[in-house]
Short mmCIF file of C-alpha atoms in Angstrom, two decimals:
data_model
loop_
_atom_site.label_atom_id
_atom_site.label_comp_id
_atom_site.label_asym_id
_atom_site.label_seq_id
_atom_site.Cartn_x
_atom_site.Cartn_y
_atom_site.Cartn_z
CA MET A 1 0.18 -0.30 0.03
CA LEU A 2 3.24 1.74 0.51
CA ALA A 3 4.75 1.64 -2.61
CA LEU A 4 1.17 2.43 -4.52
CA ARG A 5 0.68 5.43 -2.30
CA LEU A 6 4.08 7.11 -3.01
CA THR A 7 3.65 6.15 -7.12
CA ARG A 8 -0.06 7.72 -6.91
CA GLY A 9 1.69 10.55 -5.64
CA ALA A 10 4.57 11.28 -7.80
CA ARG A 11 4.96 13.87 -9.65
CA PRO A 12 3.84 14.35 -13.99
CA ALA A 13 7.61 13.85 -14.51
CA VAL A 14 8.27 11.20 -12.35
CA GLN A 15 5.06 9.26 -13.45
CA LEU A 16 6.46 9.87 -17.26
CA ARG A 17 9.47 7.54 -16.44
CA ARG A 18 7.44 4.79 -15.19
CA LEU A 19 5.51 4.81 -17.37
CA LEU A 20 7.96 4.84 -19.91
CA VAL A 21 9.07 1.40 -17.88
CA THR A 22 5.90 0.61 -18.25
CA ALA A 23 5.38 0.35 -22.18
CA ALA A 24 9.26 -1.40 -22.59
CA SER A 25 7.62 -3.76 -20.39
CA ALA A 26 4.83 -4.08 -23.14
CA GLY A 27 7.31 -3.87 -25.62
CA THR A 28 9.61 -6.84 -24.74
CA GLY A 29 6.51 -8.72 -22.79
CA PHE A 30 4.80 -8.58 -26.58
CA LEU A 31 8.15 -10.05 -28.39
CA LEU A 32 8.67 -13.09 -25.68
CA LEU A 33 5.18 -13.88 -26.38
CA CYS A 34 5.25 -14.03 -30.29
CA ALA A 35 8.64 -15.96 -29.83
CA MET A 36 6.69 -18.51 -28.18
CA GLY A 37 3.70 -18.57 -30.56
CA TYR A 38 6.00 -19.07 -33.49
CA ALA A 39 7.44 -22.29 -31.30
CA LEU A 40 3.51 -23.33 -31.30
CA ALA A 41 3.43 -22.79 -34.63
CA HIS A 42 6.35 -23.67 -36.31
CA PRO A 43 6.93 -27.19 -33.98
CA GLY A 44 9.69 -28.38 -36.40
CA SER A 45 11.65 -26.41 -36.36
CA PRO A 46 13.67 -25.65 -32.78
CA ALA A 47 16.75 -23.69 -33.86
CA ASP A 48 15.03 -20.89 -35.21
CA ALA A 49 12.19 -20.32 -32.30
CA THR A 50 15.63 -20.77 -30.01
CA ALA A 51 16.81 -17.31 -31.76
CA ARG A 52 14.46 -15.23 -31.80
CA LEU A 53 13.95 -16.22 -27.88
CA VAL A 54 17.56 -15.36 -28.00
CA TRP A 55 17.36 -11.80 -30.06
CA CYS A 56 14.57 -11.28 -26.82
CA LEU A 57 17.59 -10.68 -24.69
CA PRO A 58 19.02 -7.34 -25.64
CA PRO A 59 15.20 -5.89 -25.32
CA VAL A 60 15.12 -7.68 -22.10
CA ALA A 61 18.57 -6.56 -21.10
CA ALA A 62 17.57 -2.46 -22.12
CA THR A 63 14.06 -2.83 -20.07
CA VAL A 64 15.86 -4.24 -16.95
CA HIS A 65 18.78 -1.26 -17.46
CA LEU A 66 15.95 1.42 -17.86
CA ALA A 67 14.40 0.13 -14.73
CA VAL A 68 17.16 0.63 -12.44
CA ALA A 69 17.75 4.96 -13.83
CA VAL A 70 14.14 5.16 -13.27
CA ALA A 71 14.64 3.68 -9.87
CA ARG A 72 18.15 5.71 -8.97
CA THR A 73 15.98 9.45 -9.82
CA ASP A 74 12.99 8.26 -8.07
CA PRO A 75 12.57 10.86 -5.28
CA GLY A 76 9.26 9.30 -3.38
CA THR A 77 12.24 6.67 -2.14
CA ARG A 78 14.81 8.66 -0.85
CA PRO A 79 16.23 8.62 2.64
CA ARG A 80 14.88 12.05 4.74
CA PRO A 81 15.70 13.15 7.44
CA GLY A 82 12.07 11.25 9.80
CA LEU A 83 11.35 8.76 8.17
CA ALA A 84 13.39 6.30 10.10
CA ALA A 85 11.35 7.09 13.02
CA VAL A 86 8.68 5.41 11.29
CA GLY A 87 9.66 2.43 10.72
CA LEU A 88 11.36 4.29 6.82
CA GLY A 89 14.64 3.50 6.72
CA PRO A 90 17.42 2.73 3.57
CA ALA A 91 16.34 -1.16 3.68
CA ARG A 92 12.66 -0.44 4.07
CA LEU A 93 12.75 2.66 0.76
CA MET A 94 14.77 0.23 -1.63
CA LEU A 95 11.59 -2.96 -0.73
CA VAL A 96 9.65 0.35 -1.99
CA SER A 97 11.61 1.05 -4.97
CA ALA A 98 11.56 -2.87 -5.72
CA THR A 99 7.88 -2.99 -5.96
CA THR A 100 7.66 0.21 -6.58
CA THR A 101 9.05 -1.31 -10.36
CA ALA A 102 7.60 -4.52 -10.15
CA LEU A 103 4.24 -2.91 -10.68
CA SER A 104 5.49 -0.47 -13.09
CA CYS A 105 6.63 -3.45 -15.65
CA VAL A 106 3.65 -6.23 -13.96
CA LEU A 107 0.98 -3.49 -16.14
CA GLY A 108 2.92 -3.52 -19.48
CA SER A 109 3.17 -7.57 -18.97
CA MET A 110 -0.44 -7.67 -18.41
CA LEU A 111 -0.72 -5.26 -21.56
CA ALA A 112 1.01 -6.66 -24.08
CA LEU A 113 -0.99 -10.46 -22.61
CA LEU A 114 -4.02 -8.50 -24.26
CA VAL A 115 -3.11 -7.17 -27.40
CA PHE A 116 -1.34 -10.60 -27.95
CA LEU A 117 -4.63 -12.28 -26.75
CA HIS A 118 -6.85 -9.24 -29.15
CA LEU A 119 -3.94 -10.01 -32.33
CA ARG A 120 -5.00 -13.43 -31.72
CA GLY A 121 -8.65 -13.52 -31.90
CA ASP A 122 -8.75 -15.10 -28.54
CA LEU A 123 -10.82 -12.22 -27.44
CA THR A 124 -13.15 -10.15 -30.31
CA GLY A 125 -12.31 -12.34 -33.59
CA MET A 126 -9.11 -12.18 -36.00
CA PRO A 127 -8.04 -8.70 -36.62
CA PHE A 128 -6.59 -8.19 -39.76
CA ASP A 129 -7.82 -10.73 -41.47
CA GLY A 130 -5.60 -12.79 -40.37
CA ALA A 131 -1.86 -10.98 -41.09
CA ALA A 132 -1.22 -12.38 -37.84
CA THR A 133 -2.32 -16.76 -37.64
CA GLU A 134 1.15 -17.98 -38.42
CA ALA A 135 3.15 -15.69 -36.41
CA LEU A 136 0.97 -15.66 -32.93
CA ALA A 137 0.26 -19.24 -33.79
CA ALA A 138 -3.35 -18.81 -33.74
CA GLY A 139 -5.77 -21.80 -32.71
CA THR A 140 -3.46 -23.18 -30.80
CA PRO A 141 -3.93 -23.45 -26.88
CA LEU A 142 -0.89 -21.13 -25.25
CA PRO A 143 0.18 -23.10 -22.45
CA VAL A 144 -0.06 -21.35 -19.47
CA PRO A 145 2.74 -21.75 -17.00
CA GLY A 146 5.61 -21.01 -20.06
CA SER A 147 2.91 -17.80 -20.84
CA LEU A 148 3.16 -16.31 -17.41
CA THR A 149 6.90 -17.17 -16.76
CA LEU A 150 7.60 -15.41 -19.52
CA LEU A 151 5.60 -12.55 -18.69
CA THR A 152 7.19 -12.54 -14.63
CA LEU A 153 10.55 -12.53 -16.44
CA VAL A 154 10.84 -8.52 -16.92
CA PRO A 155 9.35 -7.77 -13.59
CA VAL A 156 11.38 -10.69 -11.80
CA LEU A 157 14.65 -9.39 -13.29
CA ALA A 158 14.33 -5.84 -12.72
CA SER A 159 13.13 -5.67 -8.91
CA ALA A 160 15.96 -7.91 -8.41
CA ALA A 161 18.22 -4.97 -10.69
CA VAL A 162 16.97 -2.65 -8.39
CA ALA A 163 16.93 -4.06 -5.34
CA PHE A 164 20.76 -5.26 -6.10
CA VAL A 165 21.36 -1.45 -6.62
CA LEU A 166 19.79 0.69 -3.71
CA ARG A 167 20.66 -2.02 -1.20
CA PRO A 168 21.80 -0.73 1.89
CA THR A 169 25.54 -0.36 2.60
CA VAL A 170 25.99 -2.58 6.14
CA LEU A 171 27.33 -0.49 8.94
CA GLY A 172 30.55 -1.25 10.29
CA PRO A 173 34.02 -1.18 11.02
CA ALA A 174 36.29 -0.02 7.70
CA PRO A 175 38.58 -2.89 7.07
CA ASP A 176 41.46 -0.72 8.33
CA GLY A 177 40.44 -0.06 11.23
CA GLY A 178 39.05 3.21 10.37
CA ALA A 179 36.68 4.86 10.56
CA ARG A 180 32.43 4.18 10.28
CA ARG A 181 30.91 4.03 6.73
CA SER A 182 27.11 5.39 6.77
CA TYR A 183 24.40 4.89 4.52
CA GLY A 184 25.08 6.72 0.61
CA ARG A 185 22.58 8.95 -1.80
CA PHE A 186 19.40 5.72 -2.15
CA GLY A 187 21.03 3.80 0.57
CA ALA A 188 23.34 2.67 -1.72
CA THR A 189 26.68 3.36 -1.15
CA GLY A 190 28.95 3.64 1.76
CA ARG A 191 30.43 6.96 2.86
CA VAL A 192 33.53 6.94 5.07
CA ALA A 193 32.71 10.01 7.85
CA ALA A 194 35.35 12.85 7.20
CA ARG A 195 37.99 13.04 10.50
CA GLU A 196 37.94 15.80 12.73
CA THR A 197 41.80 17.14 13.07
CA PHE A 198 43.17 18.49 15.91
CA GLY A 199 42.20 22.12 17.17
CA SER A 200 39.17 22.10 14.85
CA TYR A 201 36.75 22.45 17.83
CA GLY A 202 38.82 25.71 18.64
CA ARG A 203 38.54 27.15 15.32
CA PHE A 204 34.73 26.56 14.74
CA GLY A 205 33.24 27.57 18.42
CA THR A 206 31.73 24.53 19.13
CA ARG A 207 33.50 24.26 22.76
CA GLY A 208 33.69 26.52 25.37
CA GLY A 209 35.81 28.78 26.95
CA ALA A 210 39.01 29.52 25.07
CA ALA A 211 37.72 27.24 22.44
CA GLY A 212 34.70 29.69 21.66
CA ARG A 213 37.66 32.63 21.47
CA GLY A 214 38.66 31.38 18.52
CA THR A 215 41.73 29.35 20.12
CA GLY A 216 42.51 25.98 19.48
CA ARG A 217 44.93 26.28 23.01
CA ASP A 218 43.40 25.37 26.86
CA GLU A 219 44.17 28.41 28.74
CA PRO A 220 45.64 27.55 32.05
CA GLU A 221 44.03 27.81 35.46
CA PRO A 222 44.39 31.27 37.28
CA ALA A 223 46.17 31.41 40.33
CA GLU A 224 45.30 32.24 43.72
CA GLY A 225 44.91 36.59 43.91
CA THR A 226 45.03 37.45 40.88
CA VAL A 227 40.87 38.58 39.15
CA ALA A 228 40.50 36.78 35.53
CA VAL A 229 39.22 39.56 33.40
CA GLU A 230 36.84 37.88 31.10
CA THR A 231 37.87 39.15 27.59
CA PRO A 232 34.28 40.29 25.40
CA ALA A 233 34.14 38.19 22.69
CA VAL A 234 34.27 39.73 19.60
CA GLU A 235 31.75 39.20 16.98
CA THR A 236 32.86 38.87 12.86
CA PRO A 237 29.86 39.42 10.55
CA ALA A 238 28.84 35.63 9.12
CA VAL A 239 30.13 35.37 5.55
CA GLU A 240 28.71 32.89 3.09
CA SER A 241 31.57 30.28 2.06
CA VAL A 242 32.19 30.27 -1.38
CA PRO A 243 31.69 26.52 -2.90
CA GLU A 244 34.55 23.99 -3.64
CA LEU A 245 34.66 21.82 -6.68
CA PRO A 246 34.21 18.60 -5.00
CA ALA A 247 38.36 16.84 -5.78
CA PRO A 248 37.07 14.40 -9.03
CA HIS A 249 36.50 10.76 -8.28
CA PRO A 250 39.63 8.69 -9.95
CA ALA A 251 39.48 7.75 -13.48
CA PRO A 252 37.43 4.76 -14.10
CA LYS A 253 39.37 0.97 -14.86
CA GLY A 254 37.66 -0.03 -17.34
CA LEU A 255 39.06 1.93 -20.27
CA PRO A 256 42.26 -0.99 -21.27
CA TRP A 257 39.18 -3.61 -20.88
CA GLY A 258 36.76 -1.53 -22.57
CA VAL A 259 38.99 -1.13 -25.50
CA ALA A 260 39.86 -4.80 -25.88
CA VAL A 261 36.05 -6.56 -25.61
CA LEU A 262 35.53 -3.61 -28.33
CA ALA A 263 38.81 -4.98 -30.46
CA ALA A 264 37.63 -9.32 -30.24
CA GLY A 265 33.36 -8.11 -31.06
CA LEU A 266 35.06 -6.67 -34.07
CA ALA A 267 37.47 -9.63 -34.76
CA VAL A 268 35.13 -12.61 -34.09
CA GLU A 269 32.31 -10.29 -36.05
CA THR A 270 34.55 -9.98 -39.57
CA TYR A 271 35.92 -14.42 -38.61
CA ALA A 272 31.85 -14.94 -38.61
CA ALA A 273 31.36 -13.35 -41.89
CA GLY A 274 34.14 -15.06 -43.53
CA ALA A 275 33.01 -18.65 -42.40
CA THR A 276 31.48 -20.77 -44.93
CA ASP A 277 30.15 -22.78 -42.12
CA HIS A 278 26.25 -22.17 -41.40
CA GLY A 279 25.16 -25.07 -39.64
CA GLY A 280 23.81 -23.21 -36.22
CA PRO A 281 21.21 -21.72 -35.77
CA ALA A 282 19.19 -19.36 -38.84
CA LEU A 283 18.83 -15.41 -37.32
CA PRO A 284 15.62 -13.68 -38.04
CA ALA A 285 14.98 -11.31 -40.68
CA ALA A 286 17.04 -8.51 -38.30
CA LEU A 287 20.27 -10.52 -40.38
CA PRO A 288 18.95 -11.77 -43.28
CA ALA A 289 22.66 -12.85 -44.49
CA GLY A 290 24.55 -13.45 -41.57
CA PRO A 291 25.70 -16.43 -39.27
CA THR A 292 24.76 -16.49 -35.38
CA GLY A 293 28.50 -15.71 -34.48
CA VAL A 294 27.65 -11.97 -36.36
CA LEU A 295 24.62 -11.14 -33.11
CA ALA A 296 28.36 -12.40 -30.77
CA GLY A 297 30.79 -9.89 -32.16
CA TRP A 298 27.92 -7.05 -32.17
CA LEU A 299 27.16 -8.65 -28.72
CA LEU A 300 31.06 -8.71 -27.77
CA THR A 301 31.32 -4.53 -29.46
CA ALA A 302 28.42 -3.18 -27.54
CA VAL A 303 29.92 -4.34 -23.97
CA GLY A 304 33.80 -3.13 -25.19
CA LEU A 305 31.61 0.59 -25.90
CA ALA A 306 29.87 0.33 -22.25
CA LEU A 307 33.27 -0.39 -20.71
CA LEU A 308 35.45 2.05 -22.29
CA ALA A 309 32.91 4.66 -21.98
CA PRO A 310 32.99 5.87 -18.87
CA GLY A 311 37.14 6.27 -19.60
CA LEU A 312 36.23 8.89 -22.52
CA THR A 313 34.29 10.66 -20.13
CA HIS A 314 36.64 11.01 -18.08
CA LEU A 315 39.29 11.59 -20.28
CA CYS A 316 37.43 14.98 -21.73
CA GLY A 317 36.78 16.36 -18.76
CA LEU A 318 40.16 16.04 -18.32
CA LEU A 319 41.07 17.45 -21.79
CA LEU A 320 39.33 20.19 -21.04
CA GLN A 321 40.55 21.50 -18.33
CA ALA A 322 43.96 21.01 -19.85
CA VAL A 323 45.86 23.75 -20.57
CA ARG A 324 45.40 27.60 -18.51
CA PRO A 325 41.67 26.45 -17.93
CA GLY A 326 39.21 29.61 -17.18
CA ALA A 327 36.17 29.31 -14.65
CA LEU A 328 33.68 27.42 -17.43
CA ARG A 329 36.48 25.11 -18.90
CA LEU A 330 36.91 23.97 -15.01
CA LEU A 331 33.56 23.98 -14.06
CA ALA A 332 32.49 21.82 -17.28
CA GLY A 333 36.06 19.57 -17.47
CA ARG A 334 35.24 18.71 -12.97
CA GLY A 335 31.63 18.35 -14.06
CA LEU A 336 32.21 15.48 -16.55
CA MET A 337 34.93 13.38 -14.65
CA GLU A 338 32.45 13.73 -11.41
CA GLU A 339 29.81 12.52 -13.59
CA ALA A 340 31.85 10.30 -15.66
CA THR A 341 30.06 6.63 -14.25
CA ARG A 342 27.21 7.50 -13.93
CA ILE A 343 27.09 9.22 -17.54
CA GLY A 344 29.02 7.21 -19.54
CA ARG A 345 27.98 3.77 -19.04
CA PRO A 346 24.74 4.75 -21.14
CA LEU A 347 26.37 7.01 -22.94
CA GLY A 348 28.19 3.73 -24.48
CA VAL A 349 24.84 2.42 -24.59
CA VAL A 350 23.18 4.45 -27.29
CA CYS A 351 26.58 4.34 -29.38
CA ALA A 352 26.47 0.96 -29.43
CA VAL A 353 22.88 1.00 -30.17
CA ALA A 354 23.42 4.17 -33.05
CA SER A 355 26.50 1.70 -34.30
CA ALA A 356 24.18 -1.23 -34.52
CA ALA A 357 21.77 0.81 -36.82
CA VAL A 358 23.49 2.83 -38.78
CA ALA A 359 26.05 -0.84 -39.50
CA MET A 360 22.37 -2.22 -41.22
CA THR A 361 21.56 0.69 -42.95
CA PRO A 362 23.29 -0.45 -46.00
CA LEU A 363 22.30 -4.66 -45.61
CA PRO A 364 20.98 -5.39 -49.60
CA ASP A 365 18.53 -7.24 -47.62
CA SER A 366 16.37 -4.45 -45.88
CA GLY A 367 13.42 -5.35 -47.57
CA SER A 368 13.18 -8.46 -45.19
CA PHE A 369 12.84 -6.65 -41.60
CA GLY A 370 9.32 -7.62 -40.53
CA PRO A 371 7.46 -5.82 -37.99
CA LEU A 372 8.67 -8.19 -34.98
CA THR A 373 12.14 -6.37 -35.95
CA ALA A 374 11.60 -2.94 -35.73
CA LEU A 375 9.53 -3.86 -32.48
CA GLY A 376 12.71 -4.88 -31.18
CA ALA A 377 14.76 -2.02 -32.22
CA ALA A 378 12.03 0.29 -31.18
CA VAL A 379 12.12 -1.34 -27.58
CA VAL A 380 15.69 -1.31 -27.28
CA THR A 381 16.37 1.96 -29.22
CA GLY A 382 13.98 3.58 -26.51
CA CYS A 383 15.78 1.96 -23.74
CA ALA A 384 18.92 3.45 -24.33
CA VAL A 385 17.89 6.79 -25.10
CA ALA A 386 15.55 7.48 -21.75
CA THR A 387 18.18 5.64 -19.53
CA LEU A 388 21.07 8.30 -20.87
CA CYS A 389 18.51 11.57 -20.30
CA THR A 390 17.02 9.92 -16.76
CA ALA A 391 21.13 9.76 -16.05
CA ALA A 392 21.28 13.35 -16.85
CA VAL A 393 18.37 14.26 -14.75
CA GLU A 394 20.04 12.51 -11.84
CA ALA A 395 23.77 14.07 -12.34
CA ARG A 396 21.23 17.41 -12.08
CA GLN A 397 19.74 16.57 -9.13
CA ASP A 398 23.59 15.89 -7.25
CA ARG A 399 24.70 19.33 -8.88
CA SER A 400 22.09 20.89 -7.18
CA GLY A 401 23.32 22.37 -4.38
CA THR A 402 26.31 23.35 -5.80
CA THR A 403 24.07 25.47 -8.98
CA ALA A 404 22.19 27.01 -6.08
CA ALA A 405 24.86 27.81 -4.18
CA LEU A 406 26.50 29.58 -7.26
CA LEU A 407 23.73 31.34 -7.90
CA ARG A 408 23.73 32.95 -4.40
CA LEU A 409 27.00 34.41 -4.88
CA GLY A 410 26.43 35.58 -8.29
CA ALA A 411 27.24 33.38 -11.20
CA PRO A 412 25.83 34.41 -13.69
CA ALA A 413 23.25 31.65 -15.61
CA ALA A 414 24.32 32.01 -18.77
CA THR A 415 28.35 30.25 -17.26
CA LEU A 416 25.61 26.92 -16.65
CA ARG A 417 23.97 27.10 -19.07
CA GLY A 418 27.31 27.44 -21.46
CA ALA A 419 29.67 24.76 -18.84
CA ALA A 420 26.60 22.27 -20.26
CA ALA A 421 26.27 22.62 -23.85
CA LEU A 422 30.57 22.72 -23.68
CA ARG A 423 30.43 19.31 -21.77
CA ALA A 424 27.20 18.32 -24.08
CA GLY A 425 30.27 18.92 -27.08
CA ALA A 426 32.62 17.72 -26.17
CA LEU A 427 31.16 14.34 -25.40
CA LEU A 428 29.52 14.31 -29.03
CA ALA A 429 32.64 15.14 -30.68
CA VAL A 430 34.20 12.56 -28.73
CA PHE A 431 31.47 9.87 -29.31
CA GLY A 432 30.16 10.71 -32.61
CA PRO A 433 33.71 9.36 -34.88
CA LEU A 434 34.06 6.70 -32.21
CA THR A 435 30.22 5.67 -33.09
CA LEU A 436 30.91 5.99 -36.59
CA VAL A 437 33.75 4.46 -37.11
CA VAL A 438 33.05 1.19 -35.10
CA ALA A 439 29.63 1.21 -37.39
CA GLU A 440 31.73 0.44 -41.02
CA LEU A 441 34.17 -1.86 -38.68
CA ALA A 442 31.29 -3.81 -37.82
CA ALA A 443 28.78 -3.11 -41.68
CA LEU A 444 32.14 -4.03 -43.78
CA PRO A 445 31.90 -8.09 -43.43
CA LEU A 446 28.11 -7.65 -43.51
CA THR A 447 28.56 -6.41 -46.83
CA ARG A 448 30.75 -8.92 -48.91
#
C-alpha cells in the first residue's frame, strides 16, 4: 500500500518515467510471447524458435537497465530526515523502490498479454484478416505456465536489479580499522565520514572556554590571588563560504578492458561473417545474410563500448581543463570527471545502438525487416535514449546544491548553461566519430 501511495502521489515527470518503464515492459513482453507463438506454430524448427527467443535478450536487458535508472532518480523513495523514526529506513525504502518497479513492469506485461490475445483472435475475433496467424499461433492453445513464466521474466529481473543496486551498505568498521561507514545516497553507497582534526573544535567554536574565543589551546587556570578578566568576544559578520568544486573521482578502470572487448567483438564478427559454416541456427529478419557468430560479435562490441565509455568521458573532462583553463572550462571539465561513470555507461549503450543501426542500414536485404524486428529495435533504442536522459536528470539533481550556491553568490546563469553546452559538445565530438568508425567496421563483413 505504501508503494501504491508513493506511486500515485509522484510528480508528472516521475510518472512519465514510470510510464516509459511500463511501455518498455509491454514491448518486451509482447516480443517474448511472439517467440513462444512462433515455437508453437513451427514445432519442427526448434533452431529458429531458439534464435527468436535469443533475440529477445537485448530488449530484456534494455528494459531492466531503464528500470534501474528510473528507480535511482525517484524522489519518493529517497532517505529523508524523520523517515527512519517511523520504520522507513534505507532497507525499507529499497523494498519500496523494488515494489514500485515491479508494479510498473507487471502493468506492462498485462498490456502485452491483452494485445497478444487480441491479435490472436481470442478476445474479439481475428483482426487484420488473419495476417498474424502464423506468427502468433492462432488456434493453438497457449501453455499457461510458459506464458506466465515469460510475462514475469521482466518484472522479476527488474525488481531484483533495483534491489541489488539500491541495497543499503551494512554499517560497521572499515576493513583497515578506520572510520565507520554510513548510508549513502539512496542507501546504495557506503560513505566514510571525515575525521575532525586537532583544533577544529576551537576553530569553529563548538567547545566552551578558549574554544569559543577562537583559539584551539586550553588556557591555564588563573593563579591564586589574581583576578581573571574576561575578554569580550568580538562577533565577526557571517560570510557565506564559496562552494568548492569537489575533488573528482579517480579515472574509471574499464578503459583498457573496453578497448580489448571492442576489438575482440569486431574480430569475432569479421571472422564469423567470412566463415562458410552455416550449421548454426538461422537468424531472423534483422540479419538475413549473416551467421549467428555475427550476433555474438555485435554483443561483444556493445559490451566493449559500455566499458570504455566512462573512461572516455573522464578523459574528455581532463582535456577540457588542459592548458590554463578558465572558469567555464574548469566547471565543465570537473563536472564530466565527476559524472564519468553515471553518464558514460548509458552513453556507451547509446553509441552501441547507434552503431548497430548505422551498420544495418546498407544491408542489401533490408526489405525483409518485419514488424517484430522494428518493435525490438524501437524498444532497445527508446530504452537506451531514455536511460541516458534519466542519468542526465540524476546528475542534475546531484549538482543542484552546488548550482544553487553559485547562483546565490552571483554567478551568471549563462555561465552554467555554457558549461552544460560545453560538456555536451565535448561528448559529441568524441563519441560521434567513435560511433561512425565502429559502425563502418561492423558493416564491412556484412556487405561482402
